[in-house]
Tab-separated table of C-alpha atoms and ligand atoms in Angstrom:
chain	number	residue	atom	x	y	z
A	29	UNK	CA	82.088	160.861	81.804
A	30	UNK	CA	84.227	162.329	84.300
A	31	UNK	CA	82.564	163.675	87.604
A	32	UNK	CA	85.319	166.671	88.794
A	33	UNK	CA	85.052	168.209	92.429
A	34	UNK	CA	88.267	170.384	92.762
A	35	UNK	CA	88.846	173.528	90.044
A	36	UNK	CA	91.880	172.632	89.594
A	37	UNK	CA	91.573	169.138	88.426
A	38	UNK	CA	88.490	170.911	86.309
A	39	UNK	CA	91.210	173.193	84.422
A	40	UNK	CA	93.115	170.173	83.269
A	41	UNK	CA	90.082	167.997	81.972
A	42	UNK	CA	88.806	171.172	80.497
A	43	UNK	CA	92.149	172.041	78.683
A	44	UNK	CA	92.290	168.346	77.437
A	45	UNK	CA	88.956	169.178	76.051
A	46	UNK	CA	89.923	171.699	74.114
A	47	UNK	CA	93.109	170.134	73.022
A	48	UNK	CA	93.634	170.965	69.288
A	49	UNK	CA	91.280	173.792	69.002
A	50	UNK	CA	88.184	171.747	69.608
A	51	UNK	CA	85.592	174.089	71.593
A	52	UNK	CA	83.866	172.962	74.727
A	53	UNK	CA	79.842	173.924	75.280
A	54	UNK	CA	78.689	174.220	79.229
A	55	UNK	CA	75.207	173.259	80.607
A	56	UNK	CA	74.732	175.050	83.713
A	57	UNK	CA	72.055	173.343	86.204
A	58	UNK	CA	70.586	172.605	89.585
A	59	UNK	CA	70.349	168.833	88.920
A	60	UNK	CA	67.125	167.289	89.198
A	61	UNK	CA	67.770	166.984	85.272
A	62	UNK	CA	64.634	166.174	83.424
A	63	UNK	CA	63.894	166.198	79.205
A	64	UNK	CA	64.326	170.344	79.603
A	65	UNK	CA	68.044	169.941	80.791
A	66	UNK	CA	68.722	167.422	78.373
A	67	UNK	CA	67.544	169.474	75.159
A	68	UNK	CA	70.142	172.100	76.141
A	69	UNK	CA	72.854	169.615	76.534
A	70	UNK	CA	72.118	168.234	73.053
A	71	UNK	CA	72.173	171.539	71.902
A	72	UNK	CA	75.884	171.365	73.135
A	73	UNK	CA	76.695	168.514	71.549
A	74	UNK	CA	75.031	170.007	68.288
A	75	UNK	CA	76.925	173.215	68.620
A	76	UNK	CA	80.350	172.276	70.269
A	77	UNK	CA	82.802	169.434	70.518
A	78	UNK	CA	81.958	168.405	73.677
A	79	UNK	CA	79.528	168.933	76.446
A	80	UNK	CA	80.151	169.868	79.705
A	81	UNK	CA	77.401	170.250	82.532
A	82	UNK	CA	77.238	171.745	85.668
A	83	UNK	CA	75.428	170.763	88.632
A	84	UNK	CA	75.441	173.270	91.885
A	85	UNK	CA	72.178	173.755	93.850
A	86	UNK	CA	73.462	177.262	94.394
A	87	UNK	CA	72.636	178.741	98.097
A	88	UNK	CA	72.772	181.985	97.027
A	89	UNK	CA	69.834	182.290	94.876
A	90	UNK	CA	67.650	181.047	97.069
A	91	UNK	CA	65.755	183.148	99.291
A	92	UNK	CA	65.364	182.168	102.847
A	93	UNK	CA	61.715	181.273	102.804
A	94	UNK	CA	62.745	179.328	99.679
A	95	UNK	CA	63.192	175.631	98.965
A	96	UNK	CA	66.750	175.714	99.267
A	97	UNK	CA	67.160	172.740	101.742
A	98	UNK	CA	64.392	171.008	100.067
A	99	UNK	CA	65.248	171.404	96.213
A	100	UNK	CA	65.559	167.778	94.714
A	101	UNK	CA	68.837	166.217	94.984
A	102	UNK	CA	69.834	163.204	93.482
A	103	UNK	CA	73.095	162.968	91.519
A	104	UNK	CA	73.339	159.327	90.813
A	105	UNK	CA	70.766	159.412	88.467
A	106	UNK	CA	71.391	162.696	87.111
A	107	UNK	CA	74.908	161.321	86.072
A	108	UNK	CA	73.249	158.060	84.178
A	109	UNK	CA	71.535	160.520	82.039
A	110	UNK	CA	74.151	162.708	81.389
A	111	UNK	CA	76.017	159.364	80.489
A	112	UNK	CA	73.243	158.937	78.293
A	113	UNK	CA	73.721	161.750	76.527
A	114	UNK	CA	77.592	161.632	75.916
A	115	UNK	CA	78.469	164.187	78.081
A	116	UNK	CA	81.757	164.538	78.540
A	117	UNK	CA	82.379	166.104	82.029
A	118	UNK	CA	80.426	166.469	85.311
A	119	UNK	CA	80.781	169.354	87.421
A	120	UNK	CA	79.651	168.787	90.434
A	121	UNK	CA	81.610	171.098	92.803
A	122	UNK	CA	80.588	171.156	96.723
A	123	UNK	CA	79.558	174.490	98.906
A	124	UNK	CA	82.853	174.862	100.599
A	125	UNK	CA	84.520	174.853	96.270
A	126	UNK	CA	82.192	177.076	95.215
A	127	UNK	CA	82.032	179.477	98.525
A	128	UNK	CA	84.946	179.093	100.271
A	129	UNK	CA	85.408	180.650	103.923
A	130	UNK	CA	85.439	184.209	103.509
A	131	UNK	CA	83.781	184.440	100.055
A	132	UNK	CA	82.684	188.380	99.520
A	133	UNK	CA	82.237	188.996	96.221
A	134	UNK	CA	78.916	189.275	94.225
A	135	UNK	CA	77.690	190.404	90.957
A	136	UNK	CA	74.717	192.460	90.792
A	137	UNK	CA	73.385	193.529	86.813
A	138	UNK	CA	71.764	196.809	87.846
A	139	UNK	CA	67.876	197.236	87.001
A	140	UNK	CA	67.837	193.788	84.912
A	141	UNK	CA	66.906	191.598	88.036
A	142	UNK	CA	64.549	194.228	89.989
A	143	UNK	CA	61.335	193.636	88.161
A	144	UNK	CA	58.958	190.339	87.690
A	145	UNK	CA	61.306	187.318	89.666
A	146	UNK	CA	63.863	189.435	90.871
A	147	UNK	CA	60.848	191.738	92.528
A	148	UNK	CA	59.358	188.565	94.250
A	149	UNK	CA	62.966	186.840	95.022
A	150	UNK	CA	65.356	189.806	96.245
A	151	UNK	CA	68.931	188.874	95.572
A	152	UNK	CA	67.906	185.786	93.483
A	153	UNK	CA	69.395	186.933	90.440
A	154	UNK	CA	72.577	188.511	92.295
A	155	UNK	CA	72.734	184.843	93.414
A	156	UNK	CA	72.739	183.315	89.704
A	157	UNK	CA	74.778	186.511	88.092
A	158	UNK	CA	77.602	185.616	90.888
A	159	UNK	CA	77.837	181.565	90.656
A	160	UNK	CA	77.672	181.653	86.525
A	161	UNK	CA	80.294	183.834	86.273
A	162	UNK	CA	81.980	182.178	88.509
A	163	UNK	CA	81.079	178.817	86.718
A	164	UNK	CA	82.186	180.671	83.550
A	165	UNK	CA	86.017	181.146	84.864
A	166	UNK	CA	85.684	178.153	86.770
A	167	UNK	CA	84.770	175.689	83.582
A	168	UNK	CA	85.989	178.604	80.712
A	169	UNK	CA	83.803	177.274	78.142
A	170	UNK	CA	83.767	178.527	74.525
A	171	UNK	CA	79.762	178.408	74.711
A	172	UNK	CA	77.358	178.679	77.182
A	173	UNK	CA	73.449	177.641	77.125
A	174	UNK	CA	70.953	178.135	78.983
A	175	UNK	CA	67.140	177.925	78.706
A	176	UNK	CA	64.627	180.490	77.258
A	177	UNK	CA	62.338	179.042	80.417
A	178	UNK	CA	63.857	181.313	82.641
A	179	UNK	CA	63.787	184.293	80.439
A	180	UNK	CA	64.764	187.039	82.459
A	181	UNK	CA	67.907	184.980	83.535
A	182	UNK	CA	69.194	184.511	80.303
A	183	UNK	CA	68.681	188.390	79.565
A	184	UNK	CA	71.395	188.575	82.738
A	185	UNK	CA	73.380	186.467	81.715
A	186	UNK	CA	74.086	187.928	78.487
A	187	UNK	CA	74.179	191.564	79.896
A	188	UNK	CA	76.923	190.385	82.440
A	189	UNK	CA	78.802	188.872	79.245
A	190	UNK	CA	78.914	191.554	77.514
A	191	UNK	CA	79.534	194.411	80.118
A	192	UNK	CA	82.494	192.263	82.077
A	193	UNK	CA	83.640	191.199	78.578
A	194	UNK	CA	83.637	187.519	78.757
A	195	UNK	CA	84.220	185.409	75.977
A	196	UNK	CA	81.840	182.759	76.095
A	197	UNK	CA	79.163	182.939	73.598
A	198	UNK	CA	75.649	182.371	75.520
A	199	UNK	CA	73.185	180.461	73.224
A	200	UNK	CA	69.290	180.399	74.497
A	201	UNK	CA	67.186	177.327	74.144
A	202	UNK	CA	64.192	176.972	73.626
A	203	UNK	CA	61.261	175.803	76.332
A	204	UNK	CA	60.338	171.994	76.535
A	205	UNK	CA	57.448	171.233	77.275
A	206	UNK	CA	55.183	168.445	78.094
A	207	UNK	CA	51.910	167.156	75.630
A	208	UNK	CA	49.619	169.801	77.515
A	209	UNK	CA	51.774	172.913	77.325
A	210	UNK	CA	53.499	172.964	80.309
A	211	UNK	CA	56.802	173.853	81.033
A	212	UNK	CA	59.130	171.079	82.240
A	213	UNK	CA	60.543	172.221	85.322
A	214	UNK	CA	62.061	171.133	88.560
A	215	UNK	CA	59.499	172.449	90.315
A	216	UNK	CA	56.512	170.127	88.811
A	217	UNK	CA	57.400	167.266	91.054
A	218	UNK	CA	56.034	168.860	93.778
A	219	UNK	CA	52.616	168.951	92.517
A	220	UNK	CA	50.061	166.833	93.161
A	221	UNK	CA	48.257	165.057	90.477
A	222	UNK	CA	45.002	167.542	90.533
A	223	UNK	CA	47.538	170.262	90.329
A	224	UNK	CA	49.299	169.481	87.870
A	225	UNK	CA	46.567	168.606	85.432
A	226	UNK	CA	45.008	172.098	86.502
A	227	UNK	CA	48.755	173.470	85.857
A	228	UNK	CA	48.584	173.329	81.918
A	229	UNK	CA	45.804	176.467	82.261
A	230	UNK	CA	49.053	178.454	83.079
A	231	UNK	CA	50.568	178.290	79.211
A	232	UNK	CA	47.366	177.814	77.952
A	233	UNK	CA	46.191	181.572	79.237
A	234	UNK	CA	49.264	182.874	77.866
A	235	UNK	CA	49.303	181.323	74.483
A	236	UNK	CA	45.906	183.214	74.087
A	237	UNK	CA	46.944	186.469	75.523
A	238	UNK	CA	50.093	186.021	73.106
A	239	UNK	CA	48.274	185.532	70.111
A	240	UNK	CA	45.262	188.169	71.137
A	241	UNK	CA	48.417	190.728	71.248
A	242	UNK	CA	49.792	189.682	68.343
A	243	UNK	CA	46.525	189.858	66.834
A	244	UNK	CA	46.321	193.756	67.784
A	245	UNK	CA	43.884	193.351	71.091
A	246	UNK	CA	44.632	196.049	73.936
A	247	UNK	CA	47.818	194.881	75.996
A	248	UNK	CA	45.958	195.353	79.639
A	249	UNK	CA	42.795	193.929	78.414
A	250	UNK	CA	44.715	190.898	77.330
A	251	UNK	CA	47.395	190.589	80.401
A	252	UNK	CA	44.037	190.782	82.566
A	253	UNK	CA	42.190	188.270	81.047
A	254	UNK	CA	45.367	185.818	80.565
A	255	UNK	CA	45.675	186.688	84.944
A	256	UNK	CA	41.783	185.888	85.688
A	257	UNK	CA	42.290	182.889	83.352
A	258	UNK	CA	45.621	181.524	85.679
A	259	UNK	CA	43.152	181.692	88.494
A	260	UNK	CA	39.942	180.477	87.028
A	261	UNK	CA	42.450	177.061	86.080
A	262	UNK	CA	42.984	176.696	89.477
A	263	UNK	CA	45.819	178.480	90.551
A	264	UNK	CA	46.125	180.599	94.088
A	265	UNK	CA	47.635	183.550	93.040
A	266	UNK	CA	49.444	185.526	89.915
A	267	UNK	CA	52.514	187.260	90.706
A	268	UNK	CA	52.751	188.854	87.470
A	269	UNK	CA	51.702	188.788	84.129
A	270	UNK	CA	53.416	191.444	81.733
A	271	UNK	CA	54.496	191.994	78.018
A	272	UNK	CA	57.968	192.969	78.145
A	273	UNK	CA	60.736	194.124	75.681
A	274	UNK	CA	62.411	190.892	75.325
A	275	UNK	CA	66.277	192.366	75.149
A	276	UNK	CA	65.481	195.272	78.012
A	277	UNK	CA	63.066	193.322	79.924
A	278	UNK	CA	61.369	197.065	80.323
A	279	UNK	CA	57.245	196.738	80.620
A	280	UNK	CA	55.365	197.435	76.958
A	281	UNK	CA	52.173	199.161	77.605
A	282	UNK	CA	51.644	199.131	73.801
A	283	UNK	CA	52.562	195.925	71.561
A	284	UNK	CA	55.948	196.186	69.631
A	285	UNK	CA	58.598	193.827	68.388
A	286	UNK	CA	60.733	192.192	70.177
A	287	UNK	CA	58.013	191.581	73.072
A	288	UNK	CA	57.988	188.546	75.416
A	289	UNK	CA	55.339	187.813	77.307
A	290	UNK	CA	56.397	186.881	80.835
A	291	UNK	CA	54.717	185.348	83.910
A	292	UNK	CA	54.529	183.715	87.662
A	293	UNK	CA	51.884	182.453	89.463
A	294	UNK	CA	51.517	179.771	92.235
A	295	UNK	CA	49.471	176.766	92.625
A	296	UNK	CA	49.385	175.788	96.166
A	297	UNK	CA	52.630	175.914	97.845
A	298	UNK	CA	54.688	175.989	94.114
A	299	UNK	CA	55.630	178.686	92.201
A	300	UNK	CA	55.967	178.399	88.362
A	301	UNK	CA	57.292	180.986	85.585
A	302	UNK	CA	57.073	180.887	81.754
A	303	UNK	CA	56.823	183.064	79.039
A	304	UNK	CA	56.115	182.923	74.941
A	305	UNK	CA	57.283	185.217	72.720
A	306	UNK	CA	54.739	187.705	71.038
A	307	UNK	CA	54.657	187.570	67.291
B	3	AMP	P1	67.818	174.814	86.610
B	3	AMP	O1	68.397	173.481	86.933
B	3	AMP	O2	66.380	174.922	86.924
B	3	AMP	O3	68.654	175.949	87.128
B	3	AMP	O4	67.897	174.928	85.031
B	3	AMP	C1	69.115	174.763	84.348
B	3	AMP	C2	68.976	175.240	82.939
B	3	AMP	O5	67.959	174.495	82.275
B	3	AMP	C3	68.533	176.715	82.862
B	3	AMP	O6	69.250	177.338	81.809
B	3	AMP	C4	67.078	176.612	82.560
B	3	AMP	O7	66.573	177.737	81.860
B	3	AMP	C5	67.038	175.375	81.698
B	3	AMP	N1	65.703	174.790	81.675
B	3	AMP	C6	64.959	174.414	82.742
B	3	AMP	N2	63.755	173.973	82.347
B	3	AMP	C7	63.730	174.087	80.986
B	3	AMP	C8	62.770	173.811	79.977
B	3	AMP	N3	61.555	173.332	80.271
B	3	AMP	N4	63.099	174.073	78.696
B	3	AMP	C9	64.319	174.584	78.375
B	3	AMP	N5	65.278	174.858	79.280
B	3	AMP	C10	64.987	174.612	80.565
């Protein structure tokens, strides 16, 4: 696997890639990779010629209250298991690549990022919008994947494809999770042990509320009963908890297809998100 650090020395390993019409799939990421990351970058492998993966803890989506400086780091290992999984390049570009001295530019998806996250994080998803497309010229994949964990991001992402006409089909995967129903995330190391057994209430309480919509039960009986659930588990505090059209991300009142059910709620000092489609 080759680990690249300079864009142009990615445009040559990339075009070797594709040598001979073969099509290249990119796995964008923070690092910290766990089983999650790795599902999506078999799902590259499935779906392309090669795999290509992307790791940039990107400044710009974090707020400044946020973990930014303390986000796990470590690419050694990160590497072995991309090794692992026959990946074929590395993209590991620095700050200084990515924003270099003077960097204005940023790419905001109007009304897409204002609600659920984007309402608790301002400028987070102007922060992911701007460094994928820029990882999407950078890398110029034929394919693109990223995980149905972070739902309203990957309803960006494909808006931004399609309105500034890029042409990289983007590919959703779905949500790992561990035995109990939690999501694999970044984010888990940083519970303790008694909060992260108390943690699998969180998909447990929507799984219910999902089906109990499904099932034709009132929308804001079930959304409030899924939120005192999140806290009766043990968690401090629900930021949201709302049925959603899953294309428009606009709030459902009343249950219709395609819905998503979407939430965040904190456990101590950690924030969490997941979601379940309603059907
Ligand atoms: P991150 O490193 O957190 O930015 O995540 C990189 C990519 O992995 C994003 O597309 C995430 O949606 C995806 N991802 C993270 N956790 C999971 C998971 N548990 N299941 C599926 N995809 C995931």
């Amino acid at each position: 696997m080759q680990i690249i650090r300079d864009i142009a020395t990615l445009h040559r390993a990339v075009a070797a890639l594709q040598q001979g019409g073969k099509s290249v799939a990119l796995v964008p990421t923070m690092g910290a990779l766990h089983d999650g990351h790795l599902s999506l970058v078999r799902m590259a492998r499935r779906v392309a010629d090669h795999a290509v993966v992307s790791i940039f803890v990107n400044p710009t989506q974090f707020g400044p209250n946020e973990d930014y400086a303390a986000y796990p780091r470590d690419e050694a290992r990160d590497a072995a298991r991309l090794v692992e999984e026959k990946t074929a390049l590395l993209w590991a570009p620095d700050v200084a690549v990515m924003y270099p001295d003077g960097h204005r530019t940023h790419i905001e998806v109007a009304g897409l990022g204002a609600d659920y996250c984007g309402a608790a994080r301002p400028g987070h998803f102007d922060g992911v919008a701007t460094v994928v497309a820029k990882l999407f010229n950078q890398v110029r994949p034929d394919i693109a994947i990223f995980g149905e964990k972070d739902w309203q991001q990957l309803a960006i992402i494909r808006r931004m494809a399609r309105d500034l006409d890029f042409a990289v089909d983007i590919l959703g995967a779905p949500i790992a999770r561990d035995a109990d129903g939690l999501a694999l995330s970044s984010r888990n190391a940083y519970l303790s042990p008694e909060q992260r057994a108390a943690a699998a209430a969180f998909p447990a309480a929507l799984k219910e509320a999902a089906a109990a919509i499904a099932g034709g039960a009132g929308v804001d009986t079930a959304l409030a009963k899924a939120q005192a659930d999140i806290i009766a588990g043990g968690f401090d505090s629900v930021h949201y908890v709302a049925l959603a059209d899953a294309d428009s991300l606009e709030r459902l009142a009343e249950y219709r297809r395609p819905a998503r059910l979407l939430a965040a709620a904190r456990i101590g000092k950690t924030r969490l998100i997941d979601n379940l489609a309603v059907e």
